[in-house]
Each structure stands twice: as structure tokens, then as C-alpha cells.
């Protein structure tokens, strides 16, 4: 629904008919975040007046806001993200619904961090509102951007009921859809209402379950927010963008890039050539007018220019090479990127304009930026709660609606990729050095459990506290 991004007044009216008042205070700010994220706002394209005429001016961009959001998504959501449990039934639910979750949800987390909020919500297909178990129900995880989210009941740090807007296709027809995840009589219900995409009037096509009781008391959605305080509204379920404090840095970076490209454009060499060096031909038209053509020029030539013959002894050709100020502009771009990394919690050396070759190794990051390590932990903690809530919600629906013998409260752990903070190979080498220097059995056992996959019992059997005395044989 990008063509009407955030314009869901008709859905809000429907929710109010049901007795709910969704919170839409952040929608204006979300639109601002989206403008910076896509580099498509009034700062990037504006008009200037010249002699009563208007001209459109466009700034060039490195998409720094998108860079910041993608950087955090790369650090948090990747192939090393692991959702673990020792409960067999829960492990089956995770395998069925969260396979390769880090990679599959990386783009979504990028958008959520850019616009301050995202949401995972449970969708259920192939069911009927008959109060019966549906073992064949199709349970899926759907994601929503900040502009599609309408909190219904919330506090400063939680949201227990929420509505989501999207566009769906049903029997070859497109509809706007609003789904409200609400709590009734102790269980979560998913209310669904479709709207005509042009008139925005409510419609009721066949095959849509208007009120689905999931029979589960576990929350059927989870909001996803970066660990950035919302300074705009108190007691708001919506979060703030990861580049909330970096707008000035975004401007500085792209202003410097625009300056660099402008210098490159005007810095092309200019050759001024005397008429005496240029081959020319003069012809008469049918009307008897003389027309002179110069062999060295085309209509679009903006490098070579004709000059009138100068005084005797003057240089017939001059080449002017403007200063392109590449070093100065590159320094300005790096200053902007440095400010952007600092204001987005990435440390001050995360990006470099001219020799950026990829993400730094963990050893470099630890020595360079404790800020990155601290901020990464904050974002991990925020994401950890959202993922656990979603896993529990999916397990709850599987148990109560699909009769799956899973315990939604089974212990689940989220293992993020911490190689950016701790270089495993460096730690391993350090552990081996300590063992060779000290020879303490406890260090050896710890090495076996940490790096060789031994259990504590196996490690203790392999390395006892005191080795038996060896008979020297004499």
C-alpha cells in the first residue's frame, strides 16, 4: 500500500466502531523517517528561484540513513542467529516456523530500525471460526512496517493489542485489509476486515474469517524496535529510528558528496582555441546567406571553446584545468560518515569513504569502539524479547488451535552472532596460552567444554584434578 502510505483513516474508523482508539501519534514522524531512509524528502529535492523562474535542484546521496539501518541489521540478523531449546516439541515448532530466521528477516529488521518500529504478527489460514481444533491450519509469521501499525492498548514499554494494515489478494481481487489482534475473555482473537482499494468501503467477500479465536492466551504479535528512546511522545508503544540523532550527520554526508560530484562535473578540462587553428567552411544557403561551420565542434561539446584571434605572439590555445578539490571533499565525506556512525551507536571508525573493504574484524572493533559493543548488546536485548514473544505466540496457537502437544512456556534461548564483539579464534589462542603457562586442570576442562563440544562430565573424565602417579620402572 505504498501509494497511500500511512493513510488509513477508514481503517481507524472501523476500529473506532468496535470501540477501540488506536494510537497514531507517531505516523507523522514515521513519514519523516521514511523520507530520510529513502532519500526522497524535501531536503534532497527542492526548488530555487532565478529571475522569476523555478528550477528543481537534486542533492546526490550515499543513502546514509539506509546505511545505518542496514549496518545494524547485518550485525543482528544473519545466518548465525540461532533459536535454541532443549524441549523436543518446541524444537519442532521452531524448525517449522523459524528456519533461517536471521537471514529471512534481515530486510524487515532494516526497515524496522530505520522507521523506529516494525511488527511480527501471526497469520492463520485454512481455518473456520467454529471453536474446533484445526490440525491442518497454516500458521505463518507476517511482518509489518511502522506505517502499517496501529497500537490499540499500550503502555510506555509494552503493547497488548494492536491492528495492522496491508493489501491482500483474494480470488484474483485486491483488497485493503485491517487485522486487529485483540484479547477477549482471556484468549487472543484476530479480527479481519477488508476494504475496497478505491472507495475504501468495507466489503465482505467469501472465505474470510471475520473473528478467529486462536484459543491461546499468548500474545499473537510482537513489536520490534531498536534500543533508542522515543523522545517525541510519552507512554507510546512506537519506537524511534536508529538514526534519530543522526539527521545532521546525514545532511553533512550527502552535502559533501554533492559537493564532490559538483566539483567533478565542473572540473572537466576546458580548451580555448583560437579561430586561426580551427578548420572552417563557409557556404551560402539558397537564400544567399553565409553559414560557417567549424570542424572541431559539435552541438553538445562542452570542453572545447572558440576564441577570437589574439594579438600577435599570443598563445593560440589554452587549457584550463579547474581544481576538483577531491581530497577536501573526501575529507568532508569521511567527517560526515564519522558523525553518522557516532550518532547511530556504531563508534567513530565504522565507515571509511575511500578504503572501506567491509565489516571490521571483532578484534579491530573491540580495540576501536566499545560504543559499538555496548549498543549492540542493547539492540540484542530488545530483539531478544521480541523474538521470544513471537516464538511463544506461535507455540501457543500451535497448541490451542492445532492441538500440537507443545508447551509454549518451554525455555527458549536466542543466540546472536557475537563474533563482532568476541573474536573466537583470539579467545581460543589466549586460552591455549594460559593452559601452557599455568597447566591448571580446570582451565583444560573449560577449554574442552567451550571449544571442543565436551560436556562437563566428559571434560572432568578426560582431565581429572590430579593425574595418577606413573611408575618409573625402577
Tab-separated table of C-alpha atoms in Angstrom:
chain	number	residue	atom	x	y	z
A	1	UNK	CA	0.000	0.000	0.000
A	2	UNK	CA	2.919	2.301	-0.707
A	3	UNK	CA	0.796	4.577	-2.866
A	4	UNK	CA	-1.192	5.614	0.220
A	5	UNK	CA	1.495	5.141	2.815
A	6	UNK	CA	0.018	5.611	6.281
A	7	UNK	CA	-3.365	6.919	5.036
A	8	UNK	CA	-5.619	4.506	6.902
A	9	UNK	CA	-8.366	6.760	8.260
A	10	UNK	CA	-11.032	4.356	7.034
A	11	UNK	CA	-9.424	1.532	9.000
A	12	UNK	CA	-9.229	3.732	12.084
A	13	UNK	CA	-12.946	4.466	11.677
A	14	UNK	CA	-13.633	0.715	11.626
A	15	UNK	CA	-11.582	0.202	14.785
A	16	UNK	CA	-13.464	3.036	16.486
A	17	UNK	CA	-16.750	1.357	15.507
A	18	UNK	CA	-15.512	-1.644	17.506
A	19	UNK	CA	-14.791	0.581	20.477
A	20	UNK	CA	-11.005	0.953	20.063
A	21	UNK	CA	-8.941	4.131	19.728
A	22	UNK	CA	-5.622	3.310	18.027
A	23	UNK	CA	-2.543	5.400	18.726
A	24	UNK	CA	-1.445	7.244	15.574
A	25	UNK	CA	0.687	9.976	17.160
A	26	UNK	CA	3.933	8.737	15.595
A	27	UNK	CA	2.712	8.482	11.998
A	28	UNK	CA	3.982	11.950	11.060
A	29	UNK	CA	7.401	11.120	12.474
A	30	UNK	CA	7.389	7.748	10.725
A	31	UNK	CA	6.838	9.567	7.414
A	32	UNK	CA	9.852	11.757	8.191
A	33	UNK	CA	11.990	8.693	8.938
A	34	UNK	CA	10.862	7.146	5.654
A	35	UNK	CA	11.895	10.283	3.748
A	36	UNK	CA	15.432	10.125	5.144
A	37	UNK	CA	15.602	6.332	4.745
A	38	UNK	CA	14.738	6.525	1.044
A	39	UNK	CA	16.434	9.908	0.431
A	40	UNK	CA	13.181	11.207	-1.021
A	41	UNK	CA	12.185	14.219	1.045
A	42	UNK	CA	12.238	17.983	0.520
A	43	UNK	CA	15.879	18.277	1.536
A	44	UNK	CA	17.008	16.055	-1.328
A	45	UNK	CA	14.821	17.690	-3.981
A	46	UNK	CA	13.977	21.376	-3.694
A	47	UNK	CA	13.332	24.438	-5.863
A	48	UNK	CA	15.310	27.640	-6.306
A	49	UNK	CA	14.183	30.915	-7.906
A	50	UNK	CA	16.182	32.547	-10.709
A	51	UNK	CA	14.690	35.618	-12.390
A	52	UNK	CA	11.109	34.637	-11.640
A	53	UNK	CA	11.723	31.079	-12.847
A	54	UNK	CA	11.795	27.971	-10.656
A	55	UNK	CA	14.397	25.237	-11.051
A	56	UNK	CA	14.448	21.848	-9.347
A	57	UNK	CA	17.710	21.038	-7.570
A	58	UNK	CA	18.540	17.485	-6.510
A	59	UNK	CA	21.188	16.533	-3.989
A	60	UNK	CA	23.211	13.389	-4.562
A	61	UNK	CA	23.212	10.747	-1.866
A	62	UNK	CA	25.098	7.828	-0.372
A	63	UNK	CA	21.834	6.847	1.363
A	64	UNK	CA	23.460	7.264	4.805
A	65	UNK	CA	20.206	6.632	6.708
A	66	UNK	CA	19.811	3.326	4.913
A	67	UNK	CA	23.495	2.547	5.559
A	68	UNK	CA	22.963	2.946	9.313
A	69	UNK	CA	19.853	0.751	9.409
A	70	UNK	CA	21.455	-1.935	7.240
A	71	UNK	CA	24.593	-1.931	9.369
A	72	UNK	CA	22.611	-2.835	12.482
A	73	UNK	CA	20.578	-5.440	10.632
A	74	UNK	CA	23.810	-7.020	9.358
A	75	UNK	CA	25.163	-7.224	12.899
A	76	UNK	CA	21.967	-8.598	14.439
A	77	UNK	CA	20.187	-10.685	11.808
A	78	UNK	CA	22.401	-13.119	9.938
A	79	UNK	CA	22.921	-16.817	9.356
A	80	UNK	CA	24.458	-17.255	12.815
A	81	UNK	CA	21.317	-16.250	14.695
A	82	UNK	CA	20.142	-19.371	16.475
A	83	UNK	CA	16.868	-20.001	18.299
A	84	UNK	CA	17.550	-22.896	20.677
A	85	UNK	CA	15.598	-25.072	23.068
A	86	UNK	CA	16.034	-28.453	24.726
A	87	UNK	CA	12.301	-29.192	24.548
A	88	UNK	CA	11.643	-31.556	21.628
A	89	UNK	CA	8.131	-30.295	20.823
A	90	UNK	CA	9.247	-26.662	20.926
A	91	UNK	CA	12.262	-27.516	18.750
A	92	UNK	CA	9.838	-28.906	16.147
A	93	UNK	CA	7.807	-25.667	16.201
A	94	UNK	CA	10.984	-23.619	15.790
A	95	UNK	CA	12.167	-25.797	12.900
A	96	UNK	CA	8.786	-25.498	11.164
A	97	UNK	CA	8.280	-21.737	11.565
A	98	UNK	CA	11.664	-20.119	12.260
A	99	UNK	CA	14.065	-21.843	9.903
A	100	UNK	CA	16.883	-19.477	8.818
A	101	UNK	CA	15.072	-16.727	10.699
A	102	UNK	CA	18.052	-14.360	10.886
A	103	UNK	CA	18.603	-14.229	7.138
A	104	UNK	CA	14.922	-14.244	6.198
A	105	UNK	CA	14.067	-11.345	8.499
A	106	UNK	CA	17.157	-9.190	7.889
A	107	UNK	CA	15.446	-6.821	5.435
A	108	UNK	CA	12.479	-6.433	7.756
A	109	UNK	CA	14.718	-5.514	10.698
A	110	UNK	CA	16.461	-2.955	8.477
A	111	UNK	CA	13.119	-1.242	7.833
A	112	UNK	CA	12.041	-1.556	11.469
A	113	UNK	CA	15.234	0.070	12.713
A	114	UNK	CA	15.010	2.782	10.053
A	115	UNK	CA	11.419	3.763	10.823
A	116	UNK	CA	11.554	3.123	14.553
A	117	UNK	CA	9.116	0.228	14.761
A	118	UNK	CA	8.139	-2.960	12.986
A	119	UNK	CA	5.919	-5.853	13.949
A	120	UNK	CA	5.730	-9.599	13.553
A	121	UNK	CA	2.175	-10.894	13.647
A	122	UNK	CA	0.797	-14.412	13.410
A	123	UNK	CA	-1.426	-15.176	10.442
A	124	UNK	CA	-3.644	-18.255	10.265
A	125	UNK	CA	-5.089	-19.745	7.059
A	126	UNK	CA	-7.263	-22.782	6.337
A	127	UNK	CA	-9.403	-22.377	9.447
A	128	UNK	CA	-13.006	-21.576	10.326
A	129	UNK	CA	-14.420	-19.785	13.340
A	130	UNK	CA	-16.140	-22.881	14.706
A	131	UNK	CA	-14.348	-23.207	18.057
A	132	UNK	CA	-12.843	-26.530	16.945
A	133	UNK	CA	-9.242	-27.710	16.687
A	134	UNK	CA	-7.646	-27.342	13.248
A	135	UNK	CA	-4.537	-29.558	12.998
A	136	UNK	CA	-4.113	-28.620	9.310
A	137	UNK	CA	-4.184	-24.863	9.894
A	138	UNK	CA	-1.431	-22.919	8.142
A	139	UNK	CA	0.346	-20.725	10.677
A	140	UNK	CA	2.688	-18.079	9.297
A	141	UNK	CA	4.668	-15.096	10.540
A	142	UNK	CA	3.893	-11.825	8.756
A	143	UNK	CA	5.885	-8.611	9.073
A	144	UNK	CA	4.637	-5.012	9.062
A	145	UNK	CA	6.357	-1.647	8.713
A	146	UNK	CA	5.811	1.226	11.142
A	147	UNK	CA	3.317	2.916	8.816
A	148	UNK	CA	1.119	-0.213	8.935
A	149	UNK	CA	0.999	-0.481	12.750
A	150	UNK	CA	-1.820	0.904	14.918
A	151	UNK	CA	-1.401	0.134	18.639
A	152	UNK	CA	-4.749	-0.315	20.405
A	153	UNK	CA	-3.776	-0.803	24.051
A	154	UNK	CA	-0.288	0.087	25.228
A	155	UNK	CA	1.925	1.434	27.965
A	156	UNK	CA	5.367	3.009	27.953
A	157	UNK	CA	7.105	-0.333	27.405
A	158	UNK	CA	4.511	-2.778	26.096
A	159	UNK	CA	1.612	-3.223	23.698
A	160	UNK	CA	-1.012	-5.906	24.333
A	161	UNK	CA	-3.456	-5.248	21.471
A	162	UNK	CA	-2.639	-3.963	18.015
A	163	UNK	CA	-4.019	-3.603	14.479
A	164	UNK	CA	-2.143	-3.978	11.197
A	165	UNK	CA	-2.870	-2.650	7.712
A	166	UNK	CA	-1.831	-4.335	4.485
A	167	UNK	CA	-3.018	-5.200	0.998
A	168	UNK	CA	-4.132	-8.739	0.117
A	169	UNK	CA	-5.288	-10.650	-2.920
A	170	UNK	CA	-8.339	-12.889	-2.718
A	171	UNK	CA	-9.779	-14.788	-5.678
A	172	UNK	CA	-7.947	-12.542	-8.122
A	173	UNK	CA	-9.159	-9.327	-6.449
A	174	UNK	CA	-7.058	-6.849	-4.457
A	175	UNK	CA	-8.318	-5.565	-1.108
A	176	UNK	CA	-7.042	-3.388	1.697
A	177	UNK	CA	-7.027	-5.386	4.913
A	178	UNK	CA	-7.036	-4.450	8.582
A	179	UNK	CA	-6.401	-7.164	11.145
A	180	UNK	CA	-6.805	-6.435	14.851
A	181	UNK	CA	-5.163	-8.747	17.375
A	182	UNK	CA	-7.261	-8.262	20.490
A	183	UNK	CA	-7.728	-10.007	23.811
A	184	UNK	CA	-11.250	-11.281	24.592
A	185	UNK	CA	-12.210	-13.460	27.512
A	186	UNK	CA	-8.595	-14.421	28.109
A	187	UNK	CA	-7.698	-15.515	24.562
A	188	UNK	CA	-6.397	-13.664	21.532
A	189	UNK	CA	-8.755	-13.073	18.636
A	190	UNK	CA	-7.762	-11.986	15.123
A	191	UNK	CA	-10.436	-9.693	13.683
A	192	UNK	CA	-10.277	-9.199	9.922
A	193	UNK	CA	-11.978	-6.549	7.802
A	194	UNK	CA	-11.439	-5.972	4.074
A	195	UNK	CA	-11.936	-2.690	2.196
A	196	UNK	CA	-12.337	-1.740	-1.443
A	197	UNK	CA	-8.994	-0.280	-2.581
A	198	UNK	CA	-10.643	2.675	-4.373
A	199	UNK	CA	-13.734	3.608	-2.381
A	200	UNK	CA	-12.312	2.365	0.967
A	201	UNK	CA	-15.732	0.997	1.814
A	202	UNK	CA	-15.998	-2.177	3.867
A	203	UNK	CA	-16.577	-5.364	1.871
A	204	UNK	CA	-17.236	-8.938	2.970
A	205	UNK	CA	-16.003	-11.427	0.343
A	206	UNK	CA	-16.477	-15.131	0.944
A	207	UNK	CA	-13.682	-17.128	2.520
A	208	UNK	CA	-12.667	-14.553	5.129
A	209	UNK	CA	-12.910	-15.379	8.832
A	210	UNK	CA	-14.009	-12.151	10.468
A	211	UNK	CA	-13.317	-13.222	14.050
A	212	UNK	CA	-10.824	-16.025	14.645
A	213	UNK	CA	-10.403	-17.146	18.238
A	214	UNK	CA	-6.888	-18.586	18.478
A	215	UNK	CA	-7.873	-20.194	21.823
A	216	UNK	CA	-4.453	-19.064	23.073
A	217	UNK	CA	-3.697	-16.588	25.837
A	218	UNK	CA	-0.236	-15.896	24.461
A	219	UNK	CA	0.268	-12.683	22.507
A	220	UNK	CA	-0.078	-13.199	18.758
A	221	UNK	CA	2.214	-10.362	17.689
A	222	UNK	CA	5.470	-8.737	18.751
A	223	UNK	CA	6.643	-5.194	18.146
A	224	UNK	CA	10.239	-4.782	17.002
A	225	UNK	CA	12.070	-1.596	17.998
A	226	UNK	CA	15.697	-0.506	18.229
A	227	UNK	CA	17.008	0.364	21.672
A	228	UNK	CA	16.520	4.088	21.009
A	229	UNK	CA	14.338	6.178	23.362
A	230	UNK	CA	11.236	7.775	21.870
A	231	UNK	CA	11.747	11.436	22.792
A	232	UNK	CA	8.669	12.644	20.916
A	233	UNK	CA	5.796	11.157	22.942
A	234	UNK	CA	5.451	9.778	26.441
A	235	UNK	CA	3.763	6.414	27.002
A	236	UNK	CA	3.935	5.467	23.334
A	237	UNK	CA	4.210	1.909	22.020
A	238	UNK	CA	6.086	3.071	18.915
A	239	UNK	CA	9.863	3.450	18.931
A	240	UNK	CA	12.325	5.907	17.418
A	241	UNK	CA	14.580	5.425	14.408
A	242	UNK	CA	18.120	4.182	14.826
A	243	UNK	CA	19.241	7.400	13.097
A	244	UNK	CA	17.063	9.600	15.319
A	245	UNK	CA	20.114	11.585	16.453
A	246	UNK	CA	21.893	11.403	13.106
A	247	UNK	CA	19.861	13.705	10.833
A	248	UNK	CA	22.572	16.394	10.848
A	249	UNK	CA	25.194	13.751	10.067
A	250	UNK	CA	23.054	12.501	7.159
A	251	UNK	CA	22.916	16.036	5.779
A	252	UNK	CA	26.647	16.565	6.245
A	253	UNK	CA	27.498	13.322	4.435
A	254	UNK	CA	25.292	13.935	1.418
A	255	UNK	CA	26.145	17.647	1.226
A	256	UNK	CA	29.804	16.621	0.995
A	257	UNK	CA	29.026	14.013	-1.667
A	258	UNK	CA	27.030	16.556	-3.673
A	259	UNK	CA	29.979	18.954	-3.456
A	260	UNK	CA	32.375	16.244	-4.657
A	261	UNK	CA	30.225	15.369	-7.673
A	262	UNK	CA	29.688	19.054	-8.476
A	263	UNK	CA	33.448	19.616	-8.473
A	264	UNK	CA	33.910	16.598	-10.736
A	265	UNK	CA	31.334	17.953	-13.166
A	266	UNK	CA	32.752	21.473	-13.356
A	267	UNK	CA	36.316	20.188	-13.092
A	268	UNK	CA	36.466	18.788	-16.600
A	269	UNK	CA	39.273	20.433	-18.620
A	270	UNK	CA	38.329	23.432	-20.761
A	271	UNK	CA	40.247	24.076	-24.002
A	272	UNK	CA	40.104	27.561	-25.517
A	273	UNK	CA	41.248	27.505	-29.176
A	274	UNK	CA	41.834	30.460	-31.465
A	275	UNK	CA	39.813	30.623	-34.659
A	276	UNK	CA	43.056	30.525	-36.637
A	277	UNK	CA	43.647	26.884	-35.620
A	278	UNK	CA	40.208	25.628	-36.481
A	279	UNK	CA	39.210	24.326	-39.884
A	280	UNK	CA	36.124	26.103	-41.102
A	281	UNK	CA	33.966	26.053	-44.167
A	282	UNK	CA	31.672	28.765	-45.425
A	283	UNK	CA	28.711	28.021	-47.624
A	284	UNK	CA	25.864	30.032	-48.991
A	285	UNK	CA	22.311	28.943	-48.446
A	286	UNK	CA	19.578	29.068	-51.060
A	287	UNK	CA	18.699	32.499	-49.722
A	288	UNK	CA	22.242	33.705	-50.277
A	289	UNK	CA	23.182	33.797	-46.574
A	290	UNK	CA	26.641	32.746	-45.487
A	291	UNK	CA	26.850	29.841	-42.976
A	292	UNK	CA	30.166	28.934	-41.368
A	293	UNK	CA	30.755	25.504	-39.826
A	294	UNK	CA	33.708	24.557	-37.617
A	295	UNK	CA	35.053	21.023	-37.974
A	296	UNK	CA	36.145	20.612	-34.357
A	297	UNK	CA	32.819	21.331	-32.683
A	298	UNK	CA	29.570	19.567	-32.083
A	299	UNK	CA	26.370	20.973	-30.665
A	300	UNK	CA	26.880	19.325	-27.242
A	301	UNK	CA	30.619	19.980	-26.926
A	302	UNK	CA	31.371	21.488	-23.510
A	303	UNK	CA	35.132	21.007	-23.448
A	304	UNK	CA	36.486	22.902	-26.495
A	305	UNK	CA	35.598	26.583	-26.951
A	306	UNK	CA	36.412	29.018	-29.789
A	307	UNK	CA	38.121	32.319	-29.104
A	308	UNK	CA	38.766	35.260	-31.378
A	309	UNK	CA	42.325	35.578	-32.700
A	310	UNK	CA	44.502	37.379	-30.186
A	311	UNK	CA	47.321	39.779	-30.640
A	312	UNK	CA	50.418	38.655	-32.475
A	313	UNK	CA	52.507	36.370	-30.316
A	314	UNK	CA	49.635	35.352	-28.031
A	315	UNK	CA	49.048	31.674	-27.277
A	316	UNK	CA	46.550	30.263	-29.803
A	317	UNK	CA	45.361	27.506	-27.416
A	318	UNK	CA	44.884	27.498	-23.647
A	319	UNK	CA	43.919	24.569	-21.429
A	320	UNK	CA	42.252	25.325	-18.124
A	321	UNK	CA	42.051	22.535	-15.517
A	322	UNK	CA	39.912	23.587	-12.517
A	323	UNK	CA	40.812	22.282	-9.079
A	324	UNK	CA	38.439	19.391	-8.298
A	325	UNK	CA	39.153	19.525	-4.526
A	326	UNK	CA	38.941	15.732	-4.300
A	327	UNK	CA	40.955	15.467	-1.084
A	328	UNK	CA	38.948	18.179	0.646
A	329	UNK	CA	35.611	16.691	-0.376
A	330	UNK	CA	36.715	13.194	0.572
A	331	UNK	CA	37.709	14.500	3.985
A	332	UNK	CA	34.287	16.130	4.332
A	333	UNK	CA	32.517	12.881	3.398
A	334	UNK	CA	34.573	10.965	5.969
A	335	UNK	CA	33.695	13.570	8.593
A	336	UNK	CA	30.007	13.092	7.802
A	337	UNK	CA	30.301	9.296	7.979
A	338	UNK	CA	32.183	9.570	11.267
A	339	UNK	CA	29.404	11.718	12.734
A	340	UNK	CA	26.781	9.298	11.388
A	341	UNK	CA	28.481	6.272	12.969
A	342	UNK	CA	28.787	8.064	16.314
A	343	UNK	CA	25.191	9.264	16.427
A	344	UNK	CA	23.894	5.818	15.438
A	345	UNK	CA	25.931	3.999	18.090
A	346	UNK	CA	28.374	2.343	15.691
A	347	UNK	CA	31.530	4.003	17.007
A	348	UNK	CA	33.617	6.572	15.185
A	349	UNK	CA	35.507	4.382	12.699
A	350	UNK	CA	32.797	2.163	11.280
A	351	UNK	CA	32.854	3.554	7.712
A	352	UNK	CA	35.598	4.978	5.553
A	353	UNK	CA	34.934	6.574	2.182
A	354	UNK	CA	37.984	5.584	0.177
A	355	UNK	CA	39.192	2.270	1.572
A	356	UNK	CA	36.151	0.681	3.170
A	357	UNK	CA	36.525	-3.029	2.443
A	358	UNK	CA	33.783	-4.469	4.602
A	359	UNK	CA	32.939	-5.029	8.232
A	360	UNK	CA	35.901	-4.865	10.610
A	361	UNK	CA	37.025	-7.982	12.414
A	362	UNK	CA	35.961	-8.390	16.001
A	363	UNK	CA	39.489	-7.685	17.249
A	364	UNK	CA	39.516	-4.295	15.489
A	365	UNK	CA	36.078	-3.401	16.769
A	366	UNK	CA	36.887	-4.215	20.399
A	367	UNK	CA	40.049	-2.138	20.272
A	368	UNK	CA	38.409	0.650	18.282
A	369	UNK	CA	34.901	1.009	19.637
A	370	UNK	CA	33.475	-0.021	22.950
A	371	UNK	CA	30.443	2.060	21.908
A	372	UNK	CA	29.614	-0.471	19.192
A	373	UNK	CA	29.819	-3.367	21.651
A	374	UNK	CA	27.603	-1.618	24.206
A	375	UNK	CA	24.993	-0.530	21.666
A	376	UNK	CA	24.948	-3.967	20.063
A	377	UNK	CA	24.070	-5.504	23.435
A	378	UNK	CA	21.206	-3.051	23.866
A	379	UNK	CA	19.750	-3.883	20.453
A	380	UNK	CA	20.226	-7.614	21.077
A	381	UNK	CA	18.317	-7.370	24.342
A	382	UNK	CA	15.469	-5.522	22.616
A	383	UNK	CA	15.305	-8.036	19.752
A	384	UNK	CA	15.636	-10.971	22.135
A	385	UNK	CA	12.380	-10.041	23.876
A	386	UNK	CA	10.528	-9.608	20.581
A	387	UNK	CA	11.681	-12.942	19.153
A	388	UNK	CA	10.893	-14.833	22.368
A	389	UNK	CA	7.411	-13.308	22.480
A	390	UNK	CA	6.815	-14.305	18.854
A	391	UNK	CA	8.053	-17.871	19.391
A	392	UNK	CA	5.815	-18.208	22.429
A	393	UNK	CA	2.850	-16.812	20.480
A	394	UNK	CA	3.345	-19.248	17.590
A	395	UNK	CA	3.698	-22.153	20.017
A	396	UNK	CA	0.515	-21.041	21.815
A	397	UNK	CA	-1.504	-21.047	18.581
A	398	UNK	CA	0.000	-24.408	17.586
A	399	UNK	CA	-1.034	-25.916	20.903
A	400	UNK	CA	-4.505	-24.458	21.365
A	401	UNK	CA	-5.692	-24.171	17.766
A	402	UNK	CA	-3.809	-27.027	16.088
A	403	UNK	CA	-3.704	-29.460	19.020
A	404	UNK	CA	0.095	-29.598	18.901
A	405	UNK	CA	1.484	-31.044	22.165
A	406	UNK	CA	3.931	-28.203	22.705
A	407	UNK	CA	4.447	-26.229	25.886
A	408	UNK	CA	4.503	-22.521	24.899
A	409	UNK	CA	6.353	-21.741	28.114
A	410	UNK	CA	9.211	-24.140	27.376
A	411	UNK	CA	12.573	-22.448	27.821
A	412	UNK	CA	13.932	-20.881	24.615
A	413	UNK	CA	17.247	-19.074	24.143
A	414	UNK	CA	18.279	-16.680	21.375
A	415	UNK	CA	21.946	-16.921	20.399
A	416	UNK	CA	23.108	-13.879	18.435
A	417	UNK	CA	26.324	-13.759	16.447
A	418	UNK	CA	28.784	-12.291	18.969
A	419	UNK	CA	31.848	-12.610	16.757
A	420	UNK	CA	31.685	-8.852	16.264
A	421	UNK	CA	32.324	-8.434	19.997
A	422	UNK	CA	34.397	-11.515	20.764
A	423	UNK	CA	36.856	-12.942	18.266
A	424	UNK	CA	36.545	-16.695	18.929
A	425	UNK	CA	39.946	-17.529	17.453
A	426	UNK	CA	41.652	-14.862	19.552
A	427	UNK	CA	39.938	-16.160	22.712
A	428	UNK	CA	40.907	-19.726	21.814
A	429	UNK	CA	44.566	-18.820	21.337
A	430	UNK	CA	44.538	-16.936	24.627
A	431	UNK	CA	43.052	-19.961	26.413
A	432	UNK	CA	45.764	-22.225	24.979
A	433	UNK	CA	48.441	-19.777	26.095
A	434	UNK	CA	47.055	-19.771	29.663
A	435	UNK	CA	46.952	-23.572	29.694
A	436	UNK	CA	50.564	-23.868	28.513
A	437	UNK	CA	51.732	-21.313	31.083
A	438	UNK	CA	49.709	-22.449	34.099
A	439	UNK	CA	48.775	-26.065	33.377
A	440	UNK	CA	45.724	-25.883	35.676
A	441	UNK	CA	43.298	-28.802	35.027
A	442	UNK	CA	40.246	-26.529	35.430
A	443	UNK	CA	41.470	-24.393	32.501
A	444	UNK	CA	41.881	-27.501	30.374
A	445	UNK	CA	38.358	-28.655	31.185
A	446	UNK	CA	36.959	-25.216	30.383
A	447	UNK	CA	38.756	-25.308	27.033
A	448	UNK	CA	37.211	-28.684	26.218
A	449	UNK	CA	33.680	-27.529	27.092
A	450	UNK	CA	33.971	-24.116	25.366
A	451	UNK	CA	35.693	-25.120	22.143
A	452	UNK	CA	35.582	-28.898	21.735
A	453	UNK	CA	31.930	-29.684	22.494
A	454	UNK	CA	32.602	-31.707	25.667
A	455	UNK	CA	30.053	-31.847	28.444
A	456	UNK	CA	31.284	-31.011	31.934
A	457	UNK	CA	31.229	-34.717	32.875
A	458	UNK	CA	33.219	-35.717	29.779
A	459	UNK	CA	35.750	-32.956	30.379
A	460	UNK	CA	36.180	-33.984	34.002
A	461	UNK	CA	36.733	-37.590	32.978
A	462	UNK	CA	39.270	-36.547	30.349
A	463	UNK	CA	41.149	-34.141	32.637
A	464	UNK	CA	40.913	-35.181	36.308
A	465	UNK	CA	42.077	-32.836	39.045
A	466	UNK	CA	45.134	-34.957	39.791
A	467	UNK	CA	46.725	-37.433	37.412
A	468	UNK	CA	47.739	-40.832	38.822
A	469	UNK	CA	51.395	-41.314	39.629
A	470	UNK	CA	53.397	-43.090	36.938
A	471	UNK	CA	55.701	-45.943	37.978
A	472	UNK	CA	59.135	-45.053	36.618
A	473	UNK	CA	60.027	-48.762	36.472
A	474	UNK	CA	62.998	-48.829	38.877
